[in-house]
């Protein structure tokens, strides 16, 4: 069973004015679709066919096409799901408690994630993740790598991902990545991030 492009959980224009419809349409229907097509091509008729996307991430180090395109598929699937037109604000419940315990304040966490996103040189991602010991971490990866991959140096299970490739913001923000990062916080679906936190073992 080949991988398929998941539907966006909202319309292309739903995240405006923070992320524009044209960017969302190209990002989902062209970029994410291309990662999936290239991933399917890379694994066809190999022993990787039939593996789950999470299993494939553990094989990233041995196959560049799987690393780039499997990562691209996994990363974008998370990205779409942690945004919402009803997003923004701050987390509540166990995730809020964990963020405050680790970063002292939500504002400090925002600064840490923003810094990771803004200082990632070239293309890549910034992450909020949960480590095996249950603690939260903020990190970033280049290209379509992510912290679940066998080749990851900062290992964790991402519960929030922020795409800082230029294709994610250039049409609307041009070179102003910090403005895009700031706007992103207006569409973060903290309910979805909290659900990811719980699913990853967060308490
Ligand atoms: Mn992207």
PDB file of C-alpha atoms and ligand atoms in Angstrom:
ATOM      1  CA  UNK A   1       0.000   0.000   0.000  1.00  0.00           C
ATOM      2  CA  UNK A   2       1.634   3.200  -1.173  1.00  0.00           C
ATOM      3  CA  UNK A   3       1.661   6.312   0.983  1.00  0.00           C
ATOM      4  CA  UNK A   4      -1.015   8.855   0.114  1.00  0.00           C
ATOM      5  CA  UNK A   5      -1.295  12.604   0.598  1.00  0.00           C
ATOM      6  CA  UNK A   6      -3.470  13.241   3.669  1.00  0.00           C
ATOM      7  CA  UNK A   7      -6.213  15.840   3.376  1.00  0.00           C
ATOM      8  CA  UNK A   8      -5.604  19.099   5.173  1.00  0.00           C
ATOM      9  CA  UNK A   9      -7.888  19.334   8.224  1.00  0.00           C
ATOM     10  CA  UNK A  10      -8.963  22.837   7.061  1.00  0.00           C
ATOM     11  CA  UNK A  11      -9.220  24.890   3.859  1.00  0.00           C
ATOM     12  CA  UNK A  12      -6.150  26.365   2.174  1.00  0.00           C
ATOM     13  CA  UNK A  13      -7.248  29.881   3.170  1.00  0.00           C
ATOM     14  CA  UNK A  14      -8.185  28.932   6.747  1.00  0.00           C
ATOM     15  CA  UNK A  15      -4.948  30.122   8.326  1.00  0.00           C
ATOM     16  CA  UNK A  16      -5.009  33.595   6.756  1.00  0.00           C
ATOM     17  CA  UNK A  17      -3.758  36.183   7.397  1.00  0.00           C
ATOM     18  CA  UNK A  18      -0.982  34.342   9.242  1.00  0.00           C
ATOM     19  CA  UNK A  19      -0.252  31.830   6.486  1.00  0.00           C
ATOM     20  CA  UNK A  20      -1.658  32.682   3.062  1.00  0.00           C
ATOM     21  CA  UNK A  21      -3.808  30.387   0.936  1.00  0.00           C
ATOM     22  CA  UNK A  22      -1.429  30.261  -2.040  1.00  0.00           C
ATOM     23  CA  UNK A  23       1.462  29.181   0.163  1.00  0.00           C
ATOM     24  CA  UNK A  24      -0.686  26.525   1.831  1.00  0.00           C
ATOM     25  CA  UNK A  25      -1.956  25.192  -1.502  1.00  0.00           C
ATOM     26  CA  UNK A  26       1.499  24.892  -3.060  1.00  0.00           C
ATOM     27  CA  UNK A  27       2.999  23.575   0.151  1.00  0.00           C
ATOM     28  CA  UNK A  28       0.410  20.812   0.539  1.00  0.00           C
ATOM     29  CA  UNK A  29      -0.523  19.907  -3.032  1.00  0.00           C
ATOM     30  CA  UNK A  30       2.958  20.264  -4.577  1.00  0.00           C
ATOM     31  CA  UNK A  31       5.670  19.964  -1.923  1.00  0.00           C
ATOM     32  CA  UNK A  32       4.093  17.404   0.402  1.00  0.00           C
ATOM     33  CA  UNK A  33       2.724  15.483  -2.571  1.00  0.00           C
ATOM     34  CA  UNK A  34       6.195  15.351  -4.131  1.00  0.00           C
ATOM     35  CA  UNK A  35       7.733  13.925  -0.950  1.00  0.00           C
ATOM     36  CA  UNK A  36       5.122  11.182  -0.968  1.00  0.00           C
ATOM     37  CA  UNK A  37       5.547  10.379  -4.670  1.00  0.00           C
ATOM     38  CA  UNK A  38       9.316  10.288  -4.317  1.00  0.00           C
ATOM     39  CA  UNK A  39       9.081   8.144  -1.179  1.00  0.00           C
ATOM     40  CA  UNK A  40       6.796   5.663  -2.928  1.00  0.00           C
ATOM     41  CA  UNK A  41       9.218   5.488  -5.856  1.00  0.00           C
ATOM     42  CA  UNK A  42      12.199   4.987  -3.545  1.00  0.00           C
ATOM     43  CA  UNK A  43      10.686   2.073  -1.641  1.00  0.00           C
ATOM     44  CA  UNK A  44       8.863   0.350  -4.513  1.00  0.00           C
ATOM     45  CA  UNK A  45      10.064  -3.225  -5.024  1.00  0.00           C
ATOM     46  CA  UNK A  46      12.499  -3.032  -2.127  1.00  0.00           C
ATOM     47  CA  UNK A  47      12.423  -4.567   1.357  1.00  0.00           C
ATOM     48  CA  UNK A  48      11.205  -1.175   2.609  1.00  0.00           C
ATOM     49  CA  UNK A  49       7.853  -1.531   0.840  1.00  0.00           C
ATOM     50  CA  UNK A  50       5.099  -2.124   3.403  1.00  0.00           C
ATOM     51  CA  UNK A  51       6.983  -0.600   6.311  1.00  0.00           C
ATOM     52  CA  UNK A  52       5.294   2.142   8.320  1.00  0.00           C
ATOM     53  CA  UNK A  53       6.535   5.695   8.038  1.00  0.00           C
ATOM     54  CA  UNK A  54       7.902   5.474  11.593  1.00  0.00           C
ATOM     55  CA  UNK A  55       9.830   2.315  10.686  1.00  0.00           C
ATOM     56  CA  UNK A  56      11.225   4.056   7.617  1.00  0.00           C
ATOM     57  CA  UNK A  57      12.502   6.970   9.710  1.00  0.00           C
ATOM     58  CA  UNK A  58      14.755   4.473  11.488  1.00  0.00           C
ATOM     59  CA  UNK A  59      16.292   3.576   8.104  1.00  0.00           C
ATOM     60  CA  UNK A  60      17.028   7.176   7.093  1.00  0.00           C
ATOM     61  CA  UNK A  61      20.740   6.769   7.633  1.00  0.00           C
ATOM     62  CA  UNK A  62      21.030   4.056   5.035  1.00  0.00           C
ATOM     63  CA  UNK A  63      18.897   5.615   2.283  1.00  0.00           C
ATOM     64  CA  UNK A  64      19.042   9.287   1.313  1.00  0.00           C
ATOM     65  CA  UNK A  65      15.788   9.212  -0.643  1.00  0.00           C
ATOM     66  CA  UNK A  66      13.981   7.752   2.358  1.00  0.00           C
ATOM     67  CA  UNK A  67      15.655  10.249   4.665  1.00  0.00           C
ATOM     68  CA  UNK A  68      14.580  13.242   2.567  1.00  0.00           C
ATOM     69  CA  UNK A  69      11.162  12.095   1.416  1.00  0.00           C
ATOM     70  CA  UNK A  70      10.098   9.927   4.348  1.00  0.00           C
ATOM     71  CA  UNK A  71      11.107  12.787   6.603  1.00  0.00           C
ATOM     72  CA  UNK A  72       9.222  15.195   4.353  1.00  0.00           C
ATOM     73  CA  UNK A  73       6.052  13.109   4.595  1.00  0.00           C
ATOM     74  CA  UNK A  74       6.230  12.606   8.379  1.00  0.00           C
ATOM     75  CA  UNK A  75       7.174  16.211   9.132  1.00  0.00           C
ATOM     76  CA  UNK A  76       4.446  17.804   7.024  1.00  0.00           C
ATOM     77  CA  UNK A  77       1.775  15.444   8.359  1.00  0.00           C
ATOM     78  CA  UNK A  78       2.608  16.643  11.871  1.00  0.00           C
ATOM     79  CA  UNK A  79       2.815  20.282  10.761  1.00  0.00           C
ATOM     80  CA  UNK A  80      -0.686  20.365   9.216  1.00  0.00           C
ATOM     81  CA  UNK A  81      -2.173  18.756  12.285  1.00  0.00           C
ATOM     82  CA  UNK A  82      -0.734  21.099  14.871  1.00  0.00           C
ATOM     83  CA  UNK A  83      -2.207  24.175  13.164  1.00  0.00           C
ATOM     84  CA  UNK A  84      -5.814  25.355  13.143  1.00  0.00           C
ATOM     85  CA  UNK A  85      -7.762  28.496  12.289  1.00  0.00           C
ATOM     86  CA  UNK A  86      -9.003  28.273  15.892  1.00  0.00           C
ATOM     87  CA  UNK A  87      -5.420  28.056  17.152  1.00  0.00           C
ATOM     88  CA  UNK A  88      -3.225  30.438  19.052  1.00  0.00           C
ATOM     89  CA  UNK A  89      -3.183  31.276  22.715  1.00  0.00           C
ATOM     90  CA  UNK A  90      -1.464  29.007  25.168  1.00  0.00           C
ATOM     91  CA  UNK A  91      -1.625  25.323  26.067  1.00  0.00           C
ATOM     92  CA  UNK A  92      -3.537  24.131  29.108  1.00  0.00           C
ATOM     93  CA  UNK A  93      -3.529  21.058  31.310  1.00  0.00           C
ATOM     94  CA  UNK A  94      -0.594  18.679  31.570  1.00  0.00           C
ATOM     95  CA  UNK A  95       1.305  20.221  28.664  1.00  0.00           C
ATOM     96  CA  UNK A  96       1.085  23.709  30.189  1.00  0.00           C
ATOM     97  CA  UNK A  97       2.326  22.298  33.481  1.00  0.00           C
ATOM     98  CA  UNK A  98       5.247  20.589  31.751  1.00  0.00           C
ATOM     99  CA  UNK A  99       6.179  23.698  29.740  1.00  0.00           C
ATOM    100  CA  UNK A 100       6.093  25.861  32.866  1.00  0.00           C
ATOM    101  CA  UNK A 101       8.116  23.302  34.813  1.00  0.00           C
ATOM    102  CA  UNK A 102      10.801  23.212  32.149  1.00  0.00           C
ATOM    103  CA  UNK A 103      10.855  26.732  30.713  1.00  0.00           C
ATOM    104  CA  UNK A 104       9.388  28.588  33.724  1.00  0.00           C
ATOM    105  CA  UNK A 105       6.976  30.538  31.523  1.00  0.00           C
ATOM    106  CA  UNK A 106       5.183  30.070  28.216  1.00  0.00           C
ATOM    107  CA  UNK A 107       6.944  33.204  26.952  1.00  0.00           C
ATOM    108  CA  UNK A 108      10.324  31.615  27.645  1.00  0.00           C
ATOM    109  CA  UNK A 109       9.269  28.519  25.715  1.00  0.00           C
ATOM    110  CA  UNK A 110       8.125  30.690  22.799  1.00  0.00           C
ATOM    111  CA  UNK A 111      11.486  32.421  22.777  1.00  0.00           C
ATOM    112  CA  UNK A 112      13.337  29.110  22.765  1.00  0.00           C
ATOM    113  CA  UNK A 113      11.319  27.674  19.891  1.00  0.00           C
ATOM    114  CA  UNK A 114      11.515  30.938  17.937  1.00  0.00           C
ATOM    115  CA  UNK A 115      15.261  31.058  18.423  1.00  0.00           C
ATOM    116  CA  UNK A 116      15.631  27.475  17.183  1.00  0.00           C
ATOM    117  CA  UNK A 117      13.503  28.307  14.130  1.00  0.00           C
ATOM    118  CA  UNK A 118      15.159  31.610  13.278  1.00  0.00           C
ATOM    119  CA  UNK A 119      18.731  30.404  13.717  1.00  0.00           C
ATOM    120  CA  UNK A 120      18.349  27.203  11.685  1.00  0.00           C
ATOM    121  CA  UNK A 121      20.668  28.007   8.770  1.00  0.00           C
ATOM    122  CA  UNK A 122      19.097  27.238   5.401  1.00  0.00           C
ATOM    123  CA  UNK A 123      16.166  24.837   5.295  1.00  0.00           C
ATOM    124  CA  UNK A 124      14.877  22.784   8.173  1.00  0.00           C
ATOM    125  CA  UNK A 125      12.543  22.477  11.113  1.00  0.00           C
ATOM    126  CA  UNK A 126      12.199  23.559  14.728  1.00  0.00           C
ATOM    127  CA  UNK A 127      10.664  21.097  17.178  1.00  0.00           C
ATOM    128  CA  UNK A 128       9.076  20.739  20.563  1.00  0.00           C
ATOM    129  CA  UNK A 129       9.527  17.138  21.570  1.00  0.00           C
ATOM    130  CA  UNK A 130       9.372  14.754  24.458  1.00  0.00           C
ATOM    131  CA  UNK A 131      12.430  12.735  25.395  1.00  0.00           C
ATOM    132  CA  UNK A 132      12.473   9.139  26.602  1.00  0.00           C
ATOM    133  CA  UNK A 133      12.843  10.367  30.184  1.00  0.00           C
ATOM    134  CA  UNK A 134       9.620  12.387  29.812  1.00  0.00           C
ATOM    135  CA  UNK A 135      11.231  15.820  29.692  1.00  0.00           C
ATOM    136  CA  UNK A 136      10.443  18.344  26.983  1.00  0.00           C
ATOM    137  CA  UNK A 137      13.044  19.620  24.559  1.00  0.00           C
ATOM    138  CA  UNK A 138      13.334  22.266  21.865  1.00  0.00           C
ATOM    139  CA  UNK A 139      15.654  21.483  18.990  1.00  0.00           C
ATOM    140  CA  UNK A 140      16.029  21.912  15.252  1.00  0.00           C
ATOM    141  CA  UNK A 141      17.084  19.748  12.332  1.00  0.00           C
ATOM    142  CA  UNK A 142      18.300  20.513   8.802  1.00  0.00           C
ATOM    143  CA  UNK A 143      16.410  19.711   5.609  1.00  0.00           C
ATOM    144  CA  UNK A 144      13.718  17.046   6.214  1.00  0.00           C
ATOM    145  CA  UNK A 145      15.520  15.323   9.072  1.00  0.00           C
ATOM    146  CA  UNK A 146      13.648  14.875  12.340  1.00  0.00           C
ATOM    147  CA  UNK A 147      14.482  13.783  15.888  1.00  0.00           C
ATOM    148  CA  UNK A 148      12.974  10.296  15.438  1.00  0.00           C
ATOM    149  CA  UNK A 149      15.475   9.311  12.739  1.00  0.00           C
ATOM    150  CA  UNK A 150      18.281   6.865  13.381  1.00  0.00           C
ATOM    151  CA  UNK A 151      20.741   9.605  12.383  1.00  0.00           C
ATOM    152  CA  UNK A 152      19.296  12.213  14.784  1.00  0.00           C
ATOM    153  CA  UNK A 153      21.740  13.688  17.288  1.00  0.00           C
ATOM    154  CA  UNK A 154      18.985  15.198  19.505  1.00  0.00           C
ATOM    155  CA  UNK A 155      16.541  12.310  19.928  1.00  0.00           C
ATOM    156  CA  UNK A 156      12.953  12.937  20.930  1.00  0.00           C
ATOM    157  CA  UNK A 157       9.386  12.403  19.772  1.00  0.00           C
ATOM    158  CA  UNK A 158       8.217  15.671  18.194  1.00  0.00           C
ATOM    159  CA  UNK A 159       4.813  16.918  19.349  1.00  0.00           C
ATOM    160  CA  UNK A 160       5.035  20.240  17.480  1.00  0.00           C
ATOM    161  CA  UNK A 161       7.001  21.026  14.319  1.00  0.00           C
ATOM    162  CA  UNK A 162       7.603  24.327  12.568  1.00  0.00           C
ATOM    163  CA  UNK A 163       8.667  24.246   8.922  1.00  0.00           C
ATOM    164  CA  UNK A 164      11.237  26.968   8.204  1.00  0.00           C
ATOM    165  CA  UNK A 165      11.966  26.084   4.581  1.00  0.00           C
ATOM    166  CA  UNK A 166      11.526  29.191   2.436  1.00  0.00           C
ATOM    167  CA  UNK A 167       8.674  27.415   0.610  1.00  0.00           C
ATOM    168  CA  UNK A 168       6.707  27.665   3.877  1.00  0.00           C
ATOM    169  CA  UNK A 169       6.739  31.463   4.005  1.00  0.00           C
ATOM    170  CA  UNK A 170       8.526  33.176   1.113  1.00  0.00           C
ATOM    171  CA  UNK A 171       5.468  34.207  -0.961  1.00  0.00           C
ATOM    172  CA  UNK A 172       4.027  36.228   1.908  1.00  0.00           C
ATOM    173  CA  UNK A 173       6.989  37.016   4.131  1.00  0.00           C
ATOM    174  CA  UNK A 174       9.894  36.937   1.626  1.00  0.00           C
ATOM    175  CA  UNK A 175      13.102  36.946   3.680  1.00  0.00           C
ATOM    176  CA  UNK A 176      11.346  37.846   6.954  1.00  0.00           C
ATOM    177  CA  UNK A 177      11.492  34.456   8.638  1.00  0.00           C
ATOM    178  CA  UNK A 178      11.123  35.980  12.141  1.00  0.00           C
ATOM    179  CA  UNK A 179       7.753  37.502  11.121  1.00  0.00           C
ATOM    180  CA  UNK A 180       6.536  34.109   9.885  1.00  0.00           C
ATOM    181  CA  UNK A 181       7.704  32.426  13.087  1.00  0.00           C
ATOM    182  CA  UNK A 182       5.889  35.027  15.150  1.00  0.00           C
ATOM    183  CA  UNK A 183       2.702  34.605  13.081  1.00  0.00           C
ATOM    184  CA  UNK A 184       2.858  30.815  13.411  1.00  0.00           C
ATOM    185  CA  UNK A 185       2.027  31.080  17.115  1.00  0.00           C
ATOM    186  CA  UNK A 186      -1.367  32.556  16.145  1.00  0.00           C
ATOM    187  CA  UNK A 187      -2.380  29.277  14.481  1.00  0.00           C
ATOM    188  CA  UNK A 188      -0.864  26.643  16.781  1.00  0.00           C
ATOM    189  CA  UNK A 189      -3.523  24.109  17.747  1.00  0.00           C
ATOM    190  CA  UNK A 190      -2.556  23.490  21.363  1.00  0.00           C
ATOM    191  CA  UNK A 191      -5.264  20.862  21.762  1.00  0.00           C
ATOM    192  CA  UNK A 192      -3.555  18.823  19.036  1.00  0.00           C
ATOM    193  CA  UNK A 193      -0.115  19.385  20.577  1.00  0.00           C
ATOM    194  CA  UNK A 194      -1.493  18.288  23.957  1.00  0.00           C
ATOM    195  CA  UNK A 195      -2.915  15.145  22.361  1.00  0.00           C
ATOM    196  CA  UNK A 196       0.497  14.451  20.815  1.00  0.00           C
ATOM    197  CA  UNK A 197       2.071  15.019  24.218  1.00  0.00           C
ATOM    198  CA  UNK A 198      -0.235  12.484  25.849  1.00  0.00           C
ATOM    199  CA  UNK A 199       0.239   9.988  22.990  1.00  0.00           C
ATOM    200  CA  UNK A 200       4.014  10.271  23.381  1.00  0.00           C
ATOM    201  CA  UNK A 201       3.759   9.398  27.062  1.00  0.00           C
ATOM    202  CA  UNK A 202       3.632  12.908  28.520  1.00  0.00           C
ATOM    203  CA  UNK A 203       2.082  13.189  31.954  1.00  0.00           C
TER     204      UNK A 203
HETATM  205 MN1  LIG B   1       7.624  22.247   3.831  1.00  0.00          MN
END
